[in-house]
PDB file of C-alpha atoms in Angstrom:
ATOM      1  CA  MET A 211      99.417 -26.783  86.622  1.00 46.00           C
ATOM      2  CA  THR A 212      95.808 -26.151  87.573  1.00 44.00           C
ATOM      3  CA  ARG A 213      96.778 -25.571  91.208  1.00 46.00           C
ATOM      4  CA  HIS A 214      99.399 -23.016  90.359  1.00 46.00           C
ATOM      5  CA  THR A 215      97.145 -21.151  88.336  1.00 46.00           C
ATOM      6  CA  ASP A 216      94.339 -20.956  90.959  1.00 49.00           C
ATOM      7  CA  GLU A 217      96.911 -19.751  93.713  1.00 47.00           C
ATOM      8  CA  SER A 218      98.133 -16.910  91.406  1.00 50.00           C
ATOM      9  CA  PRO A 219      95.050 -14.860  91.696  1.00 52.00           C
ATOM     10  CA  ASP A 220      94.985 -15.212  95.251  1.00 59.00           C
ATOM     11  CA  VAL A 221      98.652 -14.025  95.745  1.00 52.00           C
ATOM     12  CA  LEU A 222      97.952 -11.044  93.270  1.00 55.00           C
ATOM     13  CA  ALA A 223      94.931 -10.084  95.396  1.00 62.00           C
ATOM     14  CA  LYS A 224      96.654 -10.169  98.647  1.00 60.00           C
ATOM     15  CA  LEU A 225      99.472  -7.985  97.158  1.00 56.00           C
ATOM     16  CA  HIS A 226      97.141  -5.425  96.037  1.00 58.00           C
ATOM     17  CA  GLY A 227      95.329  -5.351  99.340  1.00 63.00           C
ATOM     18  CA  GLN A 228      98.624  -5.014 101.145  1.00 61.00           C
ATOM     19  CA  ILE A 229      99.665  -2.006  98.762  1.00 58.00           C
ATOM     20  CA  ALA A 230      96.200  -0.431  99.432  1.00 61.00           C
ATOM     21  CA  LYS A 231      96.653  -0.728 103.376  1.00 63.00           C
ATOM     22  CA  ASP A 232     100.111   0.833 102.941  1.00 58.00           C
ATOM     23  CA  LYS A 233      98.723   3.703 101.065  1.00 56.00           C
ATOM     24  CA  ASP A 234      96.034   4.245 103.848  1.00 58.00           C
ATOM     25  CA  ASN A 235      98.665   4.051 106.565  1.00 54.00           C
ATOM     26  CA  ASP A 236     100.828   6.770 104.652  1.00 52.00           C
ATOM     27  CA  SER A 237      97.844   9.140 104.408  1.00 50.00           C
ATOM     28  CA  THR A 238      98.371  12.418 106.398  1.00 46.00           C
ATOM     29  CA  GLU A 239      94.719  12.211 107.561  1.00 47.00           C
ATOM     30  CA  THR A 240      95.316   9.221 109.710  1.00 46.00           C
ATOM     31  CA  GLY A 241      97.317  11.019 112.253  1.00 45.00           C
ATOM     32  CA  SER A 242     100.143   8.512 111.917  1.00 45.00           C
ATOM     33  CA  PHE A 243     102.408  11.117 110.748  1.00 45.00           C
ATOM     34  CA  PRO A 244     102.227  14.720 111.839  1.00 49.00           C
ATOM     35  CA  VAL A 245     101.138  17.267 109.247  1.00 46.00           C
ATOM     36  CA  ILE A 246     103.763  20.185 108.829  1.00 47.00           C
ATOM     37  CA  ARG A 247     102.602  23.436 107.329  1.00 50.00           C
ATOM     38  CA  ARG A 248     104.713  26.245 106.233  1.00 51.00           C
ATOM     39  CA  LYS A 249     103.936  29.547 107.804  1.00 50.00           C
ATOM     40  CA  PRO A 250     103.274  32.463 105.488  1.00 50.00           C
ATOM     41  CA  LYS A 251     106.077  34.668 105.042  1.00 52.00           C
ATOM     42  CA  ARG A 252     105.764  38.030 106.715  1.00 52.00           C
ATOM     43  CA  VAL A 253     106.442  40.958 104.613  1.00 48.00           C
ATOM     44  CA  SER A 254     108.253  44.007 106.735  1.00 50.00           C
ATOM     45  CA  LEU A 255     106.777  47.340 106.709  1.00 48.00           C
ATOM     46  CA  ASN A 256     109.854  48.811 105.344  1.00 54.00           C
ATOM     47  CA  ALA A 257     109.627  46.509 102.197  1.00 58.00           C
ATOM     48  CA  LYS A 258     106.048  47.538 101.630  1.00 59.00           C
ATOM     49  CA  SER A 259     106.909  51.243 101.975  1.00 63.00           C
ATOM     50  CA  THR A 260     109.765  50.754  99.399  1.00 69.00           C
ATOM     51  CA  ARG A 261     107.573  49.134  96.908  1.00 69.00           C
ATOM     52  CA  ALA A 262     105.028  51.708  97.543  1.00 67.00           C
ATOM     53  CA  ARG A 263     107.479  54.472  96.647  1.00 68.00           C
ATOM     54  CA  LEU A 264     108.732  52.605  93.768  1.00 70.00           C
ATOM     55  CA  TYR A 265     105.285  52.250  92.366  1.00 67.00           C
ATOM     56  CA  SER A 266     104.598  55.976  92.989  1.00 68.00           C
ATOM     57  CA  SER A 267     107.813  56.821  91.200  1.00 71.00           C
ATOM     58  CA  VAL A 268     107.013  54.625  88.179  1.00 72.00           C
ATOM     59  CA  LEU A 269     103.406  56.160  88.009  1.00 74.00           C
ATOM     60  CA  VAL A 270     104.890  59.668  88.257  1.00 72.00           C
ATOM     61  CA  THR A 271     107.493  59.043  85.595  1.00 78.00           C
ATOM     62  CA  MET A 272     104.897  57.605  83.231  1.00 77.00           C
ATOM     63  CA  LEU A 273     102.389  60.637  83.731  1.00 75.00           C
ATOM     64  CA  CYS A 274     105.343  63.133  82.975  1.00 76.00           C
ATOM     65  CA  ALA A 275     106.267  60.965  79.924  1.00 75.00           C
ATOM     66  CA  LEU A 276     102.652  61.056  78.629  1.00 74.00           C
ATOM     67  CA  LEU A 277     102.303  64.760  79.333  1.00 73.00           C
ATOM     68  CA  GLY A 278     105.627  65.566  77.316  1.00 71.00           C
ATOM     69  CA  PHE A 279     104.289  63.187  74.545  1.00 68.00           C
ATOM     70  CA  GLY A 280     101.103  65.108  74.470  1.00 67.00           C
ATOM     71  CA  TYR A 281     102.685  68.373  74.236  1.00 63.00           C
ATOM     72  CA  VAL A 282     105.050  67.500  71.590  1.00 64.00           C
ATOM     73  CA  ILE A 283     102.060  66.078  69.518  1.00 64.00           C
ATOM     74  CA  GLN A 284     100.110  69.310  70.041  1.00 61.00           C
ATOM     75  CA  LEU A 285     103.126  71.409  69.063  1.00 57.00           C
ATOM     76  CA  ASN A 286     103.680  69.246  65.949  1.00 57.00           C
ATOM     77  CA  ASN A 287      99.952  69.539  65.244  1.00 55.00           C
ATOM     78  CA  THR A 288      99.934  73.269  65.462  1.00 55.00           C
ATOM     79  CA  ASN A 289     103.055  73.494  63.192  1.00 54.00           C
ATOM     80  CA  SER A 290     101.450  71.038  60.812  1.00 51.00           C
ATOM     81  CA  THR A 291      98.398  73.075  60.789  1.00 61.00           C
ATOM     82  CA  TYR A 292     100.344  76.290  59.770  1.00 59.00           C
ATOM     83  CA  GLU A 293     102.326  74.308  57.234  1.00 65.00           C
ATOM     84  CA  THR A 294      99.285  72.910  55.729  1.00 70.00           C
ATOM     85  CA  MET A 295      97.563  76.148  55.316  1.00 69.00           C
ATOM     86  CA  SER A 296      97.434  77.681  51.885  1.00 77.00           C
ATOM     87  CA  GLU A 297      98.760  81.130  51.141  1.00 77.00           C
ATOM     88  CA  ASP A 298      95.379  82.712  50.934  1.00 77.00           C
ATOM     89  CA  GLU A 299      94.455  81.250  54.390  1.00 76.00           C
ATOM     90  CA  LEU A 300      97.718  82.527  55.807  1.00 74.00           C
ATOM     91  CA  THR A 301      97.232  85.933  54.328  1.00 81.00           C
ATOM     92  CA  ARG A 302      93.630  86.051  55.758  1.00 80.00           C
ATOM     93  CA  LEU A 303      94.890  85.023  59.224  1.00 77.00           C
ATOM     94  CA  ILE A 304      97.586  87.827  59.258  1.00 82.00           C
ATOM     95  CA  SER A 305      95.034  90.254  58.039  1.00 82.00           C
ATOM     96  CA  GLU A 306      92.490  89.331  60.930  1.00 82.00           C
ATOM     97  CA  THR A 307      95.377  89.336  63.349  1.00 82.00           C
ATOM     98  CA  SER A 308      96.486  92.964  62.268  1.00 84.00           C
ATOM     99  CA  SER A 309      92.762  94.127  62.354  1.00 84.00           C
ATOM    100  CA  GLN A 310      92.543  92.781  66.105  1.00 85.00           C
ATOM    101  CA  VAL A 311      95.869  94.584  66.805  1.00 85.00           C
ATOM    102  CA  GLN A 312      94.469  97.731  65.471  1.00 86.00           C
ATOM    103  CA  LYS A 313      91.166  97.478  67.336  1.00 85.00           C
ATOM    104  CA  LEU A 314      93.224  96.870  70.523  1.00 86.00           C
ATOM    105  CA  GLU A 315      95.350  99.865  69.835  1.00 86.00           C
ATOM    106  CA  GLN A 316      92.425 102.137  69.110  1.00 87.00           C
ATOM    107  CA  ARG A 317      90.642 100.809  72.329  1.00 84.00           C
ATOM    108  CA  LYS A 318      94.034 101.647  74.299  1.00 85.00           C
ATOM    109  CA  SER A 319      93.930 105.086  72.917  1.00 86.00           C
ATOM    110  CA  GLU A 320      90.236 105.620  73.831  1.00 86.00           C
ATOM    111  CA  LEU A 321      90.888 104.351  77.448  1.00 86.00           C
ATOM    112  CA  THR A 322      93.969 106.528  77.649  1.00 88.00           C
ATOM    113  CA  SER A 323      91.978 109.582  76.428  1.00 87.00           C
ATOM    114  CA  GLN A 324      89.302 108.757  78.961  1.00 86.00           C
ATOM    115  CA  LEU A 325      91.906 108.507  81.757  1.00 87.00           C
ATOM    116  CA  ASN A 326      93.522 111.793  81.016  1.00 87.00           C
ATOM    117  CA  SER A 327      90.217 113.441  80.879  1.00 87.00           C
ATOM    118  CA  LEU A 328      89.330 112.018  84.375  1.00 88.00           C
ATOM    119  CA  LYS A 329      92.765 113.276  85.482  1.00 86.00           C
ATOM    120  CA  ASP A 330      92.017 116.772  84.241  1.00 86.00           C
ATOM    121  CA  THR A 331      88.532 116.739  85.733  1.00 87.00           C
ATOM    122  CA  ALA A 332      89.917 115.644  89.049  1.00 87.00           C
ATOM    123  CA  ASP A 333      92.646 118.221  88.922  1.00 87.00           C
ATOM    124  CA  LYS A 334      90.088 120.987  88.178  1.00 87.00           C
ATOM    125  CA  ASN A 335      87.698 119.737  90.958  1.00 87.00           C
ATOM    126  CA  ALA A 336      90.795 119.693  93.456  1.00 87.00           C
ATOM    127  CA  LYS A 337      91.673 123.359  92.211  1.00 86.00           C
ATOM    128  CA  ALA A 338      88.004 124.467  92.645  1.00 86.00           C
ATOM    129  CA  ALA A 339      87.901 123.005  95.977  1.00 88.00           C
ATOM    130  CA  GLU A 340      91.107 124.574  97.008  1.00 87.00           C
ATOM    131  CA  ILE A 341      89.742 127.915  95.679  1.00 87.00           C
ATOM    132  CA  ALA A 342      86.428 127.473  97.395  1.00 86.00           C
ATOM    133  CA  LYS A 343      88.217 126.699 100.643  1.00 87.00           C
ATOM    134  CA  GLN A 344      90.396 129.788 100.259  1.00 86.00           C
ATOM    135  CA  ASN A 345      87.510 131.947  99.584  1.00 86.00           C
ATOM    136  CA  ALA A 346      85.556 130.464 102.513  1.00 86.00           C
ATOM    137  CA  GLU A 347      88.567 131.212 104.814  1.00 87.00           C
ATOM    138  CA  SER A 348      88.770 134.779 103.376  1.00 86.00           C
ATOM    139  CA  ASN A 349      85.151 135.477 103.870  1.00 87.00           C
ATOM    140  CA  GLY A 350      85.190 134.065 107.224  1.00 89.00           C
ATOM    141  CA  ILE A 351      88.000 136.119 108.405  1.00 90.00           C
ATOM    142  CA  LEU A 352      86.609 139.209 106.807  1.00 87.00           C
ATOM    143  CA  SER A 353      83.097 138.742 108.234  1.00 88.00           C
ATOM    144  CA  GLY A 354      84.511 137.912 111.661  1.00 91.00           C
ATOM    145  CA  ARG A 355      83.206 134.193 111.706  1.00 93.00           C
ATOM    146  CA  LEU A 356      86.786 132.779 111.977  1.00 94.00           C
ATOM    147  CA  PRO A 357      89.709 133.398 114.280  1.00 96.00           C
ATOM    148  CA  ALA A 358      92.880 134.647 112.661  1.00 96.00           C
ATOM    149  CA  SER A 359      96.513 135.099 113.498  1.00 96.00           C
ATOM    150  CA  GLY A 360      99.597 136.687 111.958  1.00 96.00           C
ATOM    151  CA  GLU A 361     102.003 139.649 111.848  1.00 97.00           C
ATOM    152  CA  GLY A 362     100.602 142.888 113.464  1.00 98.00           C
ATOM    153  CA  VAL A 363     100.615 145.194 116.499  1.00 98.00           C
ATOM    154  CA  VAL A 364      99.062 145.249 119.845  1.00 98.00           C
ATOM    155  CA  ILE A 365      98.112 148.800 121.096  1.00 97.00           C
ATOM    156  CA  ARG A 366      97.287 149.642 124.714  1.00 97.00           C
ATOM    157  CA  ILE A 367      95.558 152.822 125.670  1.00 97.00           C
ATOM    158  CA  SER A 368      95.171 153.752 129.410  1.00 96.00           C
ATOM    159  CA  GLN A 369      92.407 155.755 130.996  1.00 93.00           C
ATOM    160  CA  GLY A 370      92.627 159.502 129.981  1.00 92.00           C
ATOM    161  CA  GLN A 371      93.977 161.691 132.909  1.00 94.00           C
ATOM    162  CA  LYS A 372      92.570 164.931 131.305  1.00 94.00           C
ATOM    163  CA  GLN A 373      89.362 163.667 130.017  1.00 94.00           C
ATOM    164  CA  ASP A 374      87.500 160.315 129.270  1.00 94.00           C
ATOM    165  CA  ILE A 375      88.219 158.799 125.889  1.00 95.00           C
ATOM    166  CA  ASP A 376      85.361 159.229 123.839  1.00 95.00           C
ATOM    167  CA  ALA A 377      83.990 157.303 120.789  1.00 95.00           C
ATOM    168  CA  SER A 378      85.153 159.741 118.107  1.00 95.00           C
ATOM    169  CA  ILE A 379      89.050 159.326 118.907  1.00 95.00           C
ATOM    170  CA  LEU A 380      88.725 155.519 119.312  1.00 95.00           C
ATOM    171  CA  PHE A 381      86.767 155.208 115.959  1.00 94.00           C
ATOM    172  CA  THR A 382      89.334 157.675 114.392  1.00 94.00           C
ATOM    173  CA  LEU A 383      92.171 155.089 115.582  1.00 96.00           C
ATOM    174  CA  LEU A 384      90.212 152.187 113.951  1.00 95.00           C
ATOM    175  CA  GLU A 385      89.990 154.029 110.606  1.00 94.00           C
ATOM    176  CA  GLU A 386      93.693 154.754 110.765  1.00 95.00           C
ATOM    177  CA  LEU A 387      94.418 151.209 111.193  1.00 96.00           C
ATOM    178  CA  ARG A 388      92.176 150.251 108.302  1.00 95.00           C
ATOM    179  CA  ASN A 389      93.783 152.729 105.888  1.00 94.00           C
ATOM    180  CA  SER A 390      97.294 151.477 106.901  1.00 95.00           C
ATOM    181  CA  GLY A 391      96.279 147.852 105.766  1.00 95.00           C
ATOM    182  CA  ALA A 392      94.903 146.170 108.861  1.00 96.00           C
ATOM    183  CA  GLU A 393      92.977 143.048 107.919  1.00 95.00           C
ATOM    184  CA  VAL A 394      91.676 142.043 111.149  1.00 97.00           C
ATOM    185  CA  ILE A 395      90.948 144.243 114.149  1.00 97.00           C
ATOM    186  CA  GLU A 396      89.822 143.383 117.711  1.00 97.00           C
ATOM    187  CA  ILE A 397      89.089 145.847 120.556  1.00 97.00           C
ATOM    188  CA  ASN A 398      88.572 144.414 124.069  1.00 96.00           C
ATOM    189  CA  ASP A 399      87.655 141.091 122.862  1.00 93.00           C
ATOM    190  CA  VAL A 400      85.049 142.461 120.370  1.00 96.00           C
ATOM    191  CA  ARG A 401      85.792 141.556 116.634  1.00 96.00           C
ATOM    192  CA  VAL A 402      85.619 144.677 114.504  1.00 96.00           C
ATOM    193  CA  ILE A 403      83.742 144.201 111.111  1.00 93.00           C
ATOM    194  CA  THR A 404      82.572 146.390 108.346  1.00 88.00           C
ATOM    195  CA  SER A 405      79.335 147.140 110.248  1.00 89.00           C
ATOM    196  CA  THR A 406      80.933 148.000 113.531  1.00 93.00           C
ATOM    197  CA  TYR A 407      80.033 151.065 115.304  1.00 94.00           C
ATOM    198  CA  ILE A 408      81.153 152.900 118.514  1.00 95.00           C
ATOM    199  CA  SER A 409      79.157 155.396 120.487  1.00 96.00           C
ATOM    200  CA  ASN A 410      79.304 156.995 123.690  1.00 96.00           C
ATOM    201  CA  ALA A 411      77.410 155.555 126.717  1.00 94.00           C
ATOM    202  CA  SER A 412      76.873 156.595 130.363  1.00 91.00           C
ATOM    203  CA  ASP A 413      79.145 153.759 131.660  1.00 90.00           C
ATOM    204  CA  GLY A 414      81.741 153.757 128.784  1.00 92.00           C
ATOM    205  CA  LEU A 415      81.652 153.170 125.042  1.00 96.00           C
ATOM    206  CA  ASP A 416      79.194 151.132 123.196  1.00 96.00           C
ATOM    207  CA  CYS A 417      80.734 148.901 120.464  1.00 96.00           C
ATOM    208  CA  ASP A 418      78.182 146.876 118.614  1.00 94.00           C
ATOM    209  CA  GLY A 419      76.128 146.348 121.814  1.00 94.00           C
ATOM    210  CA  THR A 420      79.129 145.691 124.141  1.00 95.00           C
ATOM    211  CA  ILE A 421      80.222 148.157 126.697  1.00 96.00           C
ATOM    212  CA  LEU A 422      84.132 149.042 126.557  1.00 95.00           C
ATOM    213  CA  LYS A 423      86.039 150.566 129.387  1.00 94.00           C
ATOM    214  CA  ALA A 424      89.672 151.672 129.749  1.00 93.00           C
ATOM    215  CA  PRO A 425      92.204 150.425 129.434  1.00 95.00           C
ATOM    216  CA  PHE A 426      91.679 149.528 125.806  1.00 97.00           C
ATOM    217  CA  VAL A 427      93.639 146.751 124.080  1.00 97.00           C
ATOM    218  CA  ILE A 428      93.551 146.835 120.338  1.00 97.00           C
ATOM    219  CA  LYS A 429      95.042 144.016 118.133  1.00 98.00           C
ATOM    220  CA  ALA A 430      95.465 144.557 114.518  1.00 98.00           C
ATOM    221  CA  ILE A 431      96.870 142.018 111.910  1.00 97.00           C
ATOM    222  CA  GLY A 432      98.880 143.543 109.012  1.00 97.00           C
ATOM    223  CA  ASP A 433     102.081 145.024 108.088  1.00 97.00           C
ATOM    224  CA  SER A 434     103.507 145.904 111.532  1.00 96.00           C
ATOM    225  CA  ASP A 435     105.600 148.726 110.375  1.00 96.00           C
ATOM    226  CA  ASN A 436     102.796 150.451 108.791  1.00 96.00           C
ATOM    227  CA  LEU A 437     100.390 149.923 111.436  1.00 97.00           C
ATOM    228  CA  GLN A 438     102.975 151.299 114.092  1.00 96.00           C
ATOM    229  CA  ASN A 439     103.622 154.297 111.968  1.00 95.00           C
ATOM    230  CA  ALA A 440      99.789 155.004 111.724  1.00 94.00           C
ATOM    231  CA  VAL A 441      99.626 155.269 115.530  1.00 95.00           C
ATOM    232  CA  ASN A 442     103.038 157.124 116.237  1.00 93.00           C
ATOM    233  CA  LEU A 443     102.799 159.422 113.439  1.00 89.00           C
ATOM    234  CA  ALA A 444     103.739 163.076 114.573  1.00 86.00           C
ATOM    235  CA  GLY A 445     100.377 164.819 114.982  1.00 87.00           C
ATOM    236  CA  GLY A 446      98.439 161.705 114.517  1.00 91.00           C
ATOM    237  CA  VAL A 447      95.881 159.872 116.617  1.00 94.00           C
ATOM    238  CA  GLY A 448      98.571 158.565 119.062  1.00 94.00           C
ATOM    239  CA  SER A 449      99.690 162.035 119.759  1.00 94.00           C
ATOM    240  CA  ARG A 450      96.120 163.379 120.198  1.00 95.00           C
ATOM    241  CA  LEU A 451      95.382 160.547 122.734  1.00 96.00           C
ATOM    242  CA  GLU A 452      98.439 161.624 124.792  1.00 95.00           C
ATOM    243  CA  VAL A 453      98.001 165.564 124.458  1.00 95.00           C
ATOM    244  CA  LYS A 454      94.465 165.997 124.641  1.00 95.00           C
ATOM    245  CA  TYR A 455      93.057 163.018 126.637  1.00 96.00           C
ATOM    246  CA  GLY A 456      96.221 162.642 128.808  1.00 96.00           C
ATOM    247  CA  ALA A 457      96.266 158.846 127.948  1.00 96.00           C
ATOM    248  CA  THR A 458      99.304 156.617 127.776  1.00 96.00           C
ATOM    249  CA  VAL A 459      99.654 154.830 124.376  1.00 96.00           C
ATOM    250  CA  SER A 460     101.992 151.896 123.748  1.00 96.00           C
ATOM    251  CA  VAL A 461     102.444 150.050 120.398  1.00 97.00           C
ATOM    252  CA  LYS A 462     104.063 146.665 120.398  1.00 97.00           C
ATOM    253  CA  SER A 463     104.868 144.813 117.113  1.00 96.00           C
ATOM    254  CA  SER A 464     104.604 141.048 117.034  1.00 96.00           C
ATOM    255  CA  GLN A 465     104.829 138.214 114.375  1.00 96.00           C
ATOM    256  CA  ASP A 466     102.034 136.115 115.949  1.00 96.00           C
ATOM    257  CA  VAL A 467      99.095 138.359 116.885  1.00 97.00           C
ATOM    258  CA  GLU A 468      96.097 136.084 117.710  1.00 96.00           C
ATOM    259  CA  ILE A 469      92.623 137.414 117.324  1.00 97.00           C
ATOM    260  CA  THR A 470      90.132 134.737 118.754  1.00 95.00           C
ATOM    261  CA  ALA A 471      87.022 136.853 119.114  1.00 95.00           C
ATOM    262  CA  THR A 472      84.367 135.979 116.334  1.00 94.00           C
ATOM    263  CA  ARG A 473      81.041 137.121 115.238  1.00 92.00           C
ATOM    264  CA  SER A 474      77.893 135.251 114.012  1.00 89.00           C
ATOM    265  CA  ALA A 475      77.026 135.631 110.295  1.00 80.00           C
ATOM    266  CA  PRO A 476      74.833 138.504 109.848  1.00 77.00           C
ATOM    267  CA  GLN A 477      71.320 137.942 108.574  1.00 80.00           C
ATOM    268  CA  TYR A 478      70.419 140.102 105.567  1.00 80.00           C
ATOM    269  CA  THR A 479      66.880 141.219 105.148  1.00 86.00           C
ATOM    270  CA  TYR A 480      67.070 143.086 101.880  1.00 90.00           C
ATOM    271  CA  ALA A 481      70.269 141.955 100.152  1.00 85.00           C
ATOM    272  CA  HIS A 482      70.153 138.652  98.018  1.00 84.00           C
ATOM    273  CA  VAL A 483      72.851 136.770  96.218  1.00 81.00           C
ATOM    274  CA  ILE A 484      72.508 137.030  92.255  1.00 86.00           C
ATOM    275  CA  GLU A 485      72.412 133.602  90.767  1.00 78.00           C
ATOM    276  CA  GLN A 486      74.898 133.211  87.852  1.00 65.00           C
TER     277      GLN A 486
END
């Protein structure tokens, strides 16, 4: 009995030792058995992209829902505000709104009046500028500073066969044309103005300092029939040029007589403009 009891602990100790050795032999670190590790799964790019789009869609949907929810709350709050206001508060609000509308209408009326005033002023200024332009053109034509064109006649007078054409008969012709409504006159490229003079000279006729010689070409702008009758009138200046001086006179009507000769603006020594 004693022997059996002594051997039992030895057997148990050996058994435990063998179990421990077996555990050591089964360990993956001894190299007895190869260690097999799973490779991490590779996620494809398409899957990542799909998930990203899904997350984005969900996020956008949530944002839209939040915005809609906020708008509904705001609308409800506004309606609730009006609903909770007392009758006096609503009356005061309507009165203030009506007052603001009246002020805006008054301001609109003032601005409209100002706009109409500006338009009237602009129209008056434009009309004044147009009148000033017309006056400047008229004065420029009458004073000889500007060229002119229009309906009129062209008169040609040849050298006198019986005697030389003198200043008196030519001046008479100019006066007849003026009396018949000639607005602009030119003789041999000399512009005739209110102060024009013609005098006899040894080598021809002196017209405002320019010597004129036959043949004489006179251009006049005005009613062509009246001007033509002034020259061709029986016993008139045209007849005297032909009979007394032996000159040939021709008158040609035209709808486009051009007078290009101009004069410089005269310098007045004694006359001055009256300031109004």
